[in-house]
Coordinates of C-alpha atoms in Angstrom, one line a residue:
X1 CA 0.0 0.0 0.0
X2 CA 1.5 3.4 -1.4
X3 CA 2.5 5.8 2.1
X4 CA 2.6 9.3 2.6
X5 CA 5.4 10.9 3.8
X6 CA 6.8 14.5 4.5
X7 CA 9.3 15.6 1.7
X8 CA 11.2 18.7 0.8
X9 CA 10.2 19.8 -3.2
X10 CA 11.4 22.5 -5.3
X11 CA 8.3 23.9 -6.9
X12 CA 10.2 25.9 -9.6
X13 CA 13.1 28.0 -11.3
X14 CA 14.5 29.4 -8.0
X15 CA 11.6 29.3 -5.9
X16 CA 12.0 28.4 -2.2
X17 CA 11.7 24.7 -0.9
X18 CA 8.6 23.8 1.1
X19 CA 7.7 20.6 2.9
X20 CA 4.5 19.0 1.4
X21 CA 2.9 15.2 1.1
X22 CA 4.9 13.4 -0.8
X23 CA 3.3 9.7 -1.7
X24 CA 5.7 6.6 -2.1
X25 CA 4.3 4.0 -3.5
X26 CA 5.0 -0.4 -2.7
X27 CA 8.2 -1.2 -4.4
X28 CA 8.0 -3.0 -7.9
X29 CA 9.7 -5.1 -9.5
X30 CA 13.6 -4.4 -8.6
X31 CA 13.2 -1.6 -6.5
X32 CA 13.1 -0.6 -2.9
X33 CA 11.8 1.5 -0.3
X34 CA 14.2 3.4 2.4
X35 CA 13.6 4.6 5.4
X36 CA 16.1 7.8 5.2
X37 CA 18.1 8.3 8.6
X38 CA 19.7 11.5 7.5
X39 CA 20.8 13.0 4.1
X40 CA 23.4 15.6 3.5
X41 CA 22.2 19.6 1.6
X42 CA 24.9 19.2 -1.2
X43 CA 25.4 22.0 -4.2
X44 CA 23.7 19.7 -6.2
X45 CA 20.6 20.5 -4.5
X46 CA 20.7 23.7 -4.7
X47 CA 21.8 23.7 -8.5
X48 CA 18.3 21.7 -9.0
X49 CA 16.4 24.6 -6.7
X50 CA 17.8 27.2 -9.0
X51 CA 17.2 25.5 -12.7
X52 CA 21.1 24.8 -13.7
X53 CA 20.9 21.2 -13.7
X54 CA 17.1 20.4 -15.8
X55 CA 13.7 22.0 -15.7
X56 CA 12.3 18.9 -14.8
X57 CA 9.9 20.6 -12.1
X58 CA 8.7 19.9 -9.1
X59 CA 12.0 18.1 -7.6
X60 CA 12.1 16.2 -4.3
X61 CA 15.4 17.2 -3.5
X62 CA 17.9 15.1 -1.5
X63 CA 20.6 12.4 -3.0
X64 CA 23.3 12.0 -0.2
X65 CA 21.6 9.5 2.1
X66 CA 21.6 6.6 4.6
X67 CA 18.8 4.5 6.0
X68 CA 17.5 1.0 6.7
X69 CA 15.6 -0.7 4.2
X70 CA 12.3 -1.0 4.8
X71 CA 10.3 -3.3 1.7
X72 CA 11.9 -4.6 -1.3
X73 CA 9.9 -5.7 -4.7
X74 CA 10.0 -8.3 -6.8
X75 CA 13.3 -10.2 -8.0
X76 CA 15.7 -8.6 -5.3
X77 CA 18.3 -10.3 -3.4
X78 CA 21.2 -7.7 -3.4
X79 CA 19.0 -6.1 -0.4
X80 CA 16.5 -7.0 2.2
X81 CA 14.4 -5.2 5.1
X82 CA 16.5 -3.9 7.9
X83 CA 19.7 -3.6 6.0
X84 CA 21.7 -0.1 6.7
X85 CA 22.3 1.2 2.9
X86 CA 24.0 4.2 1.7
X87 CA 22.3 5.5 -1.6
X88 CA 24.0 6.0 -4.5
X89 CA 22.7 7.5 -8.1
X90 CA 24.7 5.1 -9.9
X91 CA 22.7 1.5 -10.0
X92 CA 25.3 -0.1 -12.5
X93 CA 23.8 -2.4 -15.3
X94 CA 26.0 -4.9 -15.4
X95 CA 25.7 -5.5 -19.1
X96 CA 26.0 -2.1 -20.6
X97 CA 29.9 -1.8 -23.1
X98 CA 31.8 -0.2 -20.1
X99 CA 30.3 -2.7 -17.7
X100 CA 31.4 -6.0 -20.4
X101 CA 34.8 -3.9 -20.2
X102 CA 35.7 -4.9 -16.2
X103 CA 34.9 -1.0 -16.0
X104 CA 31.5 -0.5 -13.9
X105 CA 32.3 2.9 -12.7
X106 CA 31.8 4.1 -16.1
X107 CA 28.2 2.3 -17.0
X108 CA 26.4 4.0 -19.5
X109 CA 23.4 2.5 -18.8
X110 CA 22.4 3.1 -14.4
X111 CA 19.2 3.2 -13.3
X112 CA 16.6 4.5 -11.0
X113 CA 13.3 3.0 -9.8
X114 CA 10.3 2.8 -13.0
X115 CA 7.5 4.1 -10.5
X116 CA 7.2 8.1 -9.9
X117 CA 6.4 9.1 -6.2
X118 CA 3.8 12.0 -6.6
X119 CA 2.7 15.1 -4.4
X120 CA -0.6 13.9 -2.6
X121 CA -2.2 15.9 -5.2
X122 CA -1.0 13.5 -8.1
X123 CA 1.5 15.7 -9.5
X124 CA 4.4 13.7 -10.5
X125 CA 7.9 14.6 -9.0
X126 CA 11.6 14.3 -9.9
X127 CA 13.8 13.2 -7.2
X128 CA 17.3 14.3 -7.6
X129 CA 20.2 12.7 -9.3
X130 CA 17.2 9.5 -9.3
X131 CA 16.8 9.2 -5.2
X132 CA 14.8 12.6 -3.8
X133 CA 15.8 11.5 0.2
X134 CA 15.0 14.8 1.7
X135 CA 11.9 12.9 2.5
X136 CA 11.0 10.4 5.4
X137 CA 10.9 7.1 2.8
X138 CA 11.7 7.2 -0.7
X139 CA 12.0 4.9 -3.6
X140 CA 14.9 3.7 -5.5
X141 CA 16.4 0.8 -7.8
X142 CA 17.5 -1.6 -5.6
X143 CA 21.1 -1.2 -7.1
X144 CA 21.0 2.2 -5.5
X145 CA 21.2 1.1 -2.3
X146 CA 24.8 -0.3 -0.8
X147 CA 24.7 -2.1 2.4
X148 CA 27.8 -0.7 4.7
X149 CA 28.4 -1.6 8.2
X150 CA 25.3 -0.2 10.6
X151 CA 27.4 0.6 13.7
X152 CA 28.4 3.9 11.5
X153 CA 26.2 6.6 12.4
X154 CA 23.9 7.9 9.6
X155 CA 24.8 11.3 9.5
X156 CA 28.3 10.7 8.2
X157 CA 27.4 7.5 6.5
X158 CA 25.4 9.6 3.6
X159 CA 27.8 12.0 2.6
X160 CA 29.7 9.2 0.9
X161 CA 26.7 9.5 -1.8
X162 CA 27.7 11.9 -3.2
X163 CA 30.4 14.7 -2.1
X164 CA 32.6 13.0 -0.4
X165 CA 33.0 10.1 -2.5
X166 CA 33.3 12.4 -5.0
X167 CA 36.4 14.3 -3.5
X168 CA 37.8 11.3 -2.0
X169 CA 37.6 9.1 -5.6
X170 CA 39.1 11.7 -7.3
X171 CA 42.5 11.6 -5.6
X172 CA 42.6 7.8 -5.4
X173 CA 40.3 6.5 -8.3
X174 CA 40.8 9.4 -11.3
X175 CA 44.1 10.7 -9.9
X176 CA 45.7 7.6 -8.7
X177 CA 47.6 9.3 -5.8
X178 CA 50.4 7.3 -4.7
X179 CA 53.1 6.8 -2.3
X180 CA 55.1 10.1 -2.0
X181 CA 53.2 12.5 -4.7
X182 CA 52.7 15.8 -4.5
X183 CA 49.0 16.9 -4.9
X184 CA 47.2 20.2 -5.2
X185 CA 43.7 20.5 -4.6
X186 CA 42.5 23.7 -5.8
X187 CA 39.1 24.4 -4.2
X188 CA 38.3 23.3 -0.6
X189 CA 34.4 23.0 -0.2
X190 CA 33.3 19.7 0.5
X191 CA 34.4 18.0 -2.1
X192 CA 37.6 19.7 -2.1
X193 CA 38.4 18.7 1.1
X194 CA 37.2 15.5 0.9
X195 CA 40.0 14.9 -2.1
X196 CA 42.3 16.2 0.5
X197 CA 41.2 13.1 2.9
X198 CA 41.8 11.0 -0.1
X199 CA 45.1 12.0 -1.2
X200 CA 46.1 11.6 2.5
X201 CA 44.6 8.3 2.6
X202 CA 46.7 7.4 -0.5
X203 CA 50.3 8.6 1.0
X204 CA 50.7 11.8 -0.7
X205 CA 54.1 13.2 0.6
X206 CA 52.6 16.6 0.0
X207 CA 49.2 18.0 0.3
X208 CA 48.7 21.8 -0.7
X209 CA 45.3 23.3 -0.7
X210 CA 44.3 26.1 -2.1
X211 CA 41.1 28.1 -1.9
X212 CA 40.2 32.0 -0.7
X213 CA 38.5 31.2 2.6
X214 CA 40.7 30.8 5.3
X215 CA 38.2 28.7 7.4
X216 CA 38.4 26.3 4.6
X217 CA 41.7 26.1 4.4
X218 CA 42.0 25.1 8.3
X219 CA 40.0 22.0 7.6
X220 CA 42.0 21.2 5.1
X221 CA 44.5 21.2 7.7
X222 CA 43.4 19.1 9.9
X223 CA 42.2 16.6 7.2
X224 CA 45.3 16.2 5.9
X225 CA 47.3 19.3 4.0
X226 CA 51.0 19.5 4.7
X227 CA 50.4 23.5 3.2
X228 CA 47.8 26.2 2.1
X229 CA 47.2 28.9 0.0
X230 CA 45.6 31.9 0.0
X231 CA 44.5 32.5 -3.3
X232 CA 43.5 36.0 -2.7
X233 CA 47.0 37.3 -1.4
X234 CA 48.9 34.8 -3.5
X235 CA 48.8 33.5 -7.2
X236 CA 48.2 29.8 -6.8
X237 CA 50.6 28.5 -9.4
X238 CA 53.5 30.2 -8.2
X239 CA 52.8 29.1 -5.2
X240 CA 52.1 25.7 -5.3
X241 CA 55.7 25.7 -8.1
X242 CA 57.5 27.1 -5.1
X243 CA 56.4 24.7 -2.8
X244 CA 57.2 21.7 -5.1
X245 CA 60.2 22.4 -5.7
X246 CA 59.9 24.6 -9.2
X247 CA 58.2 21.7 -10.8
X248 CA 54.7 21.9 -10.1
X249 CA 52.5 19.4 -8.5
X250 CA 52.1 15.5 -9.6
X251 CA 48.3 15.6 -9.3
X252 CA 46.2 18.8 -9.4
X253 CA 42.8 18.5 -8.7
X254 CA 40.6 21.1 -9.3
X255 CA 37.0 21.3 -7.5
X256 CA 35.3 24.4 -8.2
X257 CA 34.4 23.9 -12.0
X258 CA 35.7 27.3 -13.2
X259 CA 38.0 28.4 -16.4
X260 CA 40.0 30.4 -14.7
X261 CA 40.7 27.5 -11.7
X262 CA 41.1 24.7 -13.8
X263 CA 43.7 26.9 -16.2
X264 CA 45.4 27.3 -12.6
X265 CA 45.3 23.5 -11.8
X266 CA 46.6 23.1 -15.9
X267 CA 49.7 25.1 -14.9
X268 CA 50.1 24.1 -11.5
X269 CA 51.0 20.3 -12.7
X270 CA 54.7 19.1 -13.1
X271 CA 55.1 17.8 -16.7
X272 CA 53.6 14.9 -17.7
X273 CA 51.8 15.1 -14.4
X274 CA 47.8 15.0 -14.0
X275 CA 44.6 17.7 -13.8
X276 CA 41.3 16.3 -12.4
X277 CA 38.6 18.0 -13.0
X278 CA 35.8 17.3 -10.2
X279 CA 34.5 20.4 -9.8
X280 CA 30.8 21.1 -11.8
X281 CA 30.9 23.8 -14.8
X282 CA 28.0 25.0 -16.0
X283 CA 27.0 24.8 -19.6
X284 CA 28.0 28.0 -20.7
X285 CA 31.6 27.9 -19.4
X286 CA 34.3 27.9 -22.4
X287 CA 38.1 27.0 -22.0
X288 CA 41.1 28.4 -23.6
X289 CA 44.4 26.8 -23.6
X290 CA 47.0 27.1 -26.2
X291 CA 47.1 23.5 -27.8
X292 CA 50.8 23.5 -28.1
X293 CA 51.1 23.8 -24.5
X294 CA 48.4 20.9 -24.2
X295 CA 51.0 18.9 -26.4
X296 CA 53.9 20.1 -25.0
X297 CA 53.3 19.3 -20.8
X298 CA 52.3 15.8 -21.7
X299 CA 50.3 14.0 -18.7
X300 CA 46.5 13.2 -18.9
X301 CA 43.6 15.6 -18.4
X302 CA 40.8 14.0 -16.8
X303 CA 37.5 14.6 -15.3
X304 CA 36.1 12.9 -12.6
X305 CA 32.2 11.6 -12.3
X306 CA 30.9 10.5 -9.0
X307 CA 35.0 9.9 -8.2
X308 CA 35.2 7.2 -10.7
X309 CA 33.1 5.3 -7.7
X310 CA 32.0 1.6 -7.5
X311 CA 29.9 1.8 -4.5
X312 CA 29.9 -1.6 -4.0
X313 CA 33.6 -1.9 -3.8
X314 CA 34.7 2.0 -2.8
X315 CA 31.7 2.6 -0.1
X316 CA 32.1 -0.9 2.9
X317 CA 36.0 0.0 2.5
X318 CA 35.4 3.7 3.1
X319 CA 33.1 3.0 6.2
X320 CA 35.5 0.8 7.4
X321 CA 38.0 3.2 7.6
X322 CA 36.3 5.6 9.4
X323 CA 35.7 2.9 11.7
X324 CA 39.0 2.4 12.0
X325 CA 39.3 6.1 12.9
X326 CA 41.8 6.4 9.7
X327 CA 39.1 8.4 8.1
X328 CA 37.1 11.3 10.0
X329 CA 34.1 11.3 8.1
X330 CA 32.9 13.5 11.2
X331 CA 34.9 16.3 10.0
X332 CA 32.5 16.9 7.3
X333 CA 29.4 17.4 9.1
X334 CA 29.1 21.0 10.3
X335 CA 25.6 20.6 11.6
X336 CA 22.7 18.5 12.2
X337 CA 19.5 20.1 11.0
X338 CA 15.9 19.3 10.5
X339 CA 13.7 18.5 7.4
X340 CA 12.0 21.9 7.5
X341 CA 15.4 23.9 7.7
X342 CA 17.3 22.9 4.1
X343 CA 16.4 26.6 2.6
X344 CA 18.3 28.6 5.9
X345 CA 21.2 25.8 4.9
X346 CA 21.0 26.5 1.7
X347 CA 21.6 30.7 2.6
X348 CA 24.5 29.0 4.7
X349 CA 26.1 26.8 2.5
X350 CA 26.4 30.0 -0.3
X351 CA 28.0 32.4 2.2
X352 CA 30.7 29.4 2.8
X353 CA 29.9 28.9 6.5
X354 CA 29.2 25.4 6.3
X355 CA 30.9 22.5 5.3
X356 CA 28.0 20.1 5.4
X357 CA 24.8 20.9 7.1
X358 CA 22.9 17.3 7.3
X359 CA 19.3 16.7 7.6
X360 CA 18.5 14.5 10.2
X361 CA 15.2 12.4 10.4

């Protein structure tokens, strides 16, 4: 029997978020429903509140989640009822090219639950990036949901659905950090920080972050940066040469999705060395770079989607590492909020004073 539930939904182009009815219906075939625990307010959500990502209107908002399963559907064993899962908008296929290839974390065919969970009204919603978990249940593909260890404690649990995967698979899935690199992370928001936990977890000799807020640059710090930079009182590729010996870094990531940042991280890199591009540009950005100079530094260019993630591999190892205490996932969360306070953490998140404000249910 469908359920109503409370749900946060974006009724247009940068209207505010209100709470309304949101109806989940019985799992079918393949899919699931999830009890969310807590769910993290990512940029992503607020990209959706403000029309840059589709005009797919109304949106239930929320992607970066943890819960319990609560009712499975048809033909699923991967999950069952009670299971601790962290969400993920990536359900691999398993018989897509990429997948045939050995390379899941580049499927070309994920998935999302069939069914449509609807306002009580009947109008049809879009959950974000395929989950929509700033609501009390909601429905997904089965695939979507990874079971992790449940002594981990929801609110940090979630943020490795999106941002922090993201940040931390850049450095050791796309930029293959190794023993005794240097890395530059240009950009420390979540994500950027969270490539600065990865780098560190990887062995990087030498961690320099670079960003213009100097309260992101102390948790970076304490994550894991050996050095930071200013990049209002100092140009970013000198500095980072100067502090690598004249070379230039061996991995530059760059998470802020800008021109003018990722022609920093481009000439921030030693030769033959490697530029990740996590951050998000939007569709209107354009990029200049002399092709010579594109030819002439050798290395590899390379974005990174979801930190070139296979959650069933990259989020149980990740979890256990913060249970370890090798990982503070706790770092992250700057607050723990309520469903009906995601638009003041919204105002929060743009004025940088937040790392991660999570919604907890």
């Amino acid at each position: 029997m469908a359920q109503e539930v409370r749900g946060v939904v974006a009724p247009g182009k940068g209207e505010r978020v209100r709470i309304e009815t949101v109806t989940v219906p019985d799992p079918g075939p393949g899919e699931a429903v999830v009890r969310v625990q807590a769910c993290g307010v990512c940029h992503t959500d607020l990209h959706y509140r403000q029309g840059g990502i589709g005009e797919d209107f109304p949106y239930l908002l929320g992607h970066e989640a943890a819960g319990l399963v609560e009712e499975v559907g048809e033909g699923v064993t991967e999950v069952a009822p009670g299971e601790f899962v962290i969400l993920n908008w990536r359900a691999v296929c398993g018989r897509c090219r990429a997948c045939r290839r050995g390379r899941p974390w580049y499927c070309f065919d994920t998935h999302n639950a069939r069914q449509k969970m609807t306002t009580a009204g009947g109008t049809v919603l879009t959950p974000a990036l395929g989950i929509g978990a700033f609501a009390e249940k909601t429905l997904v593909a089965a695939g979507q949901c990874t079971k992790v260890d449940p002594s981990v404690s929801p609110s940090v649990a979630g943020l490795l659905g999106c941002g922090v995967m993201a940040g931390i698979g850049a450095a050791v899935n796309t930029g293959a950090v190794g023993r005794g690199d240097s890395v530059a992370v240009i950009g420390c928001g979540g994500v950027g920080n969270a490539a600065v936990a990865g780098a560190r977890l990887a062995g990087a000799a030498r961690i320099i972050a670079v960003d213009l807020d100097d309260r992101k640059l102390a948790t970076a710090s304490a994550l894991g940066a050996t050095h930071t930079v200013n990049s209002r009182s100092q140009d970013p590729v000198d500095a980072i040469r100067e502090l690598t010996g004249g070379h230039g870094a061996d991995v530059v990531i760059e998470a802020v999705g800008r021109p003018e940042t990722y022609r920093q991280a481009f000439y921030a890199r030693d030769l033959a060395g490697t530029v990740v591009l996590v951050g998000v540009p939007t569709p209107e950005m354009q990029l200049e770079i002399p092709l010579l100079d594109v030819f002439g530094r050798g290395g590899a260019l390379k974005s990174s989607w979801y930190g070139d993630c296979l959650p069933s591999r990259d989020f149980p190892m990740l979890i256990d590492l913060h249970l370890q205490g090798r990982l503070d996932l706790g770092a992250f969360v700057s607050e723990t909020i309520a469903l009906d306070e995601i638009e003041d953490a919204f105002t929060r998140m743009q004025a940088g004073d937040v790392l991660r404000s999570v919604v907890v249910m």
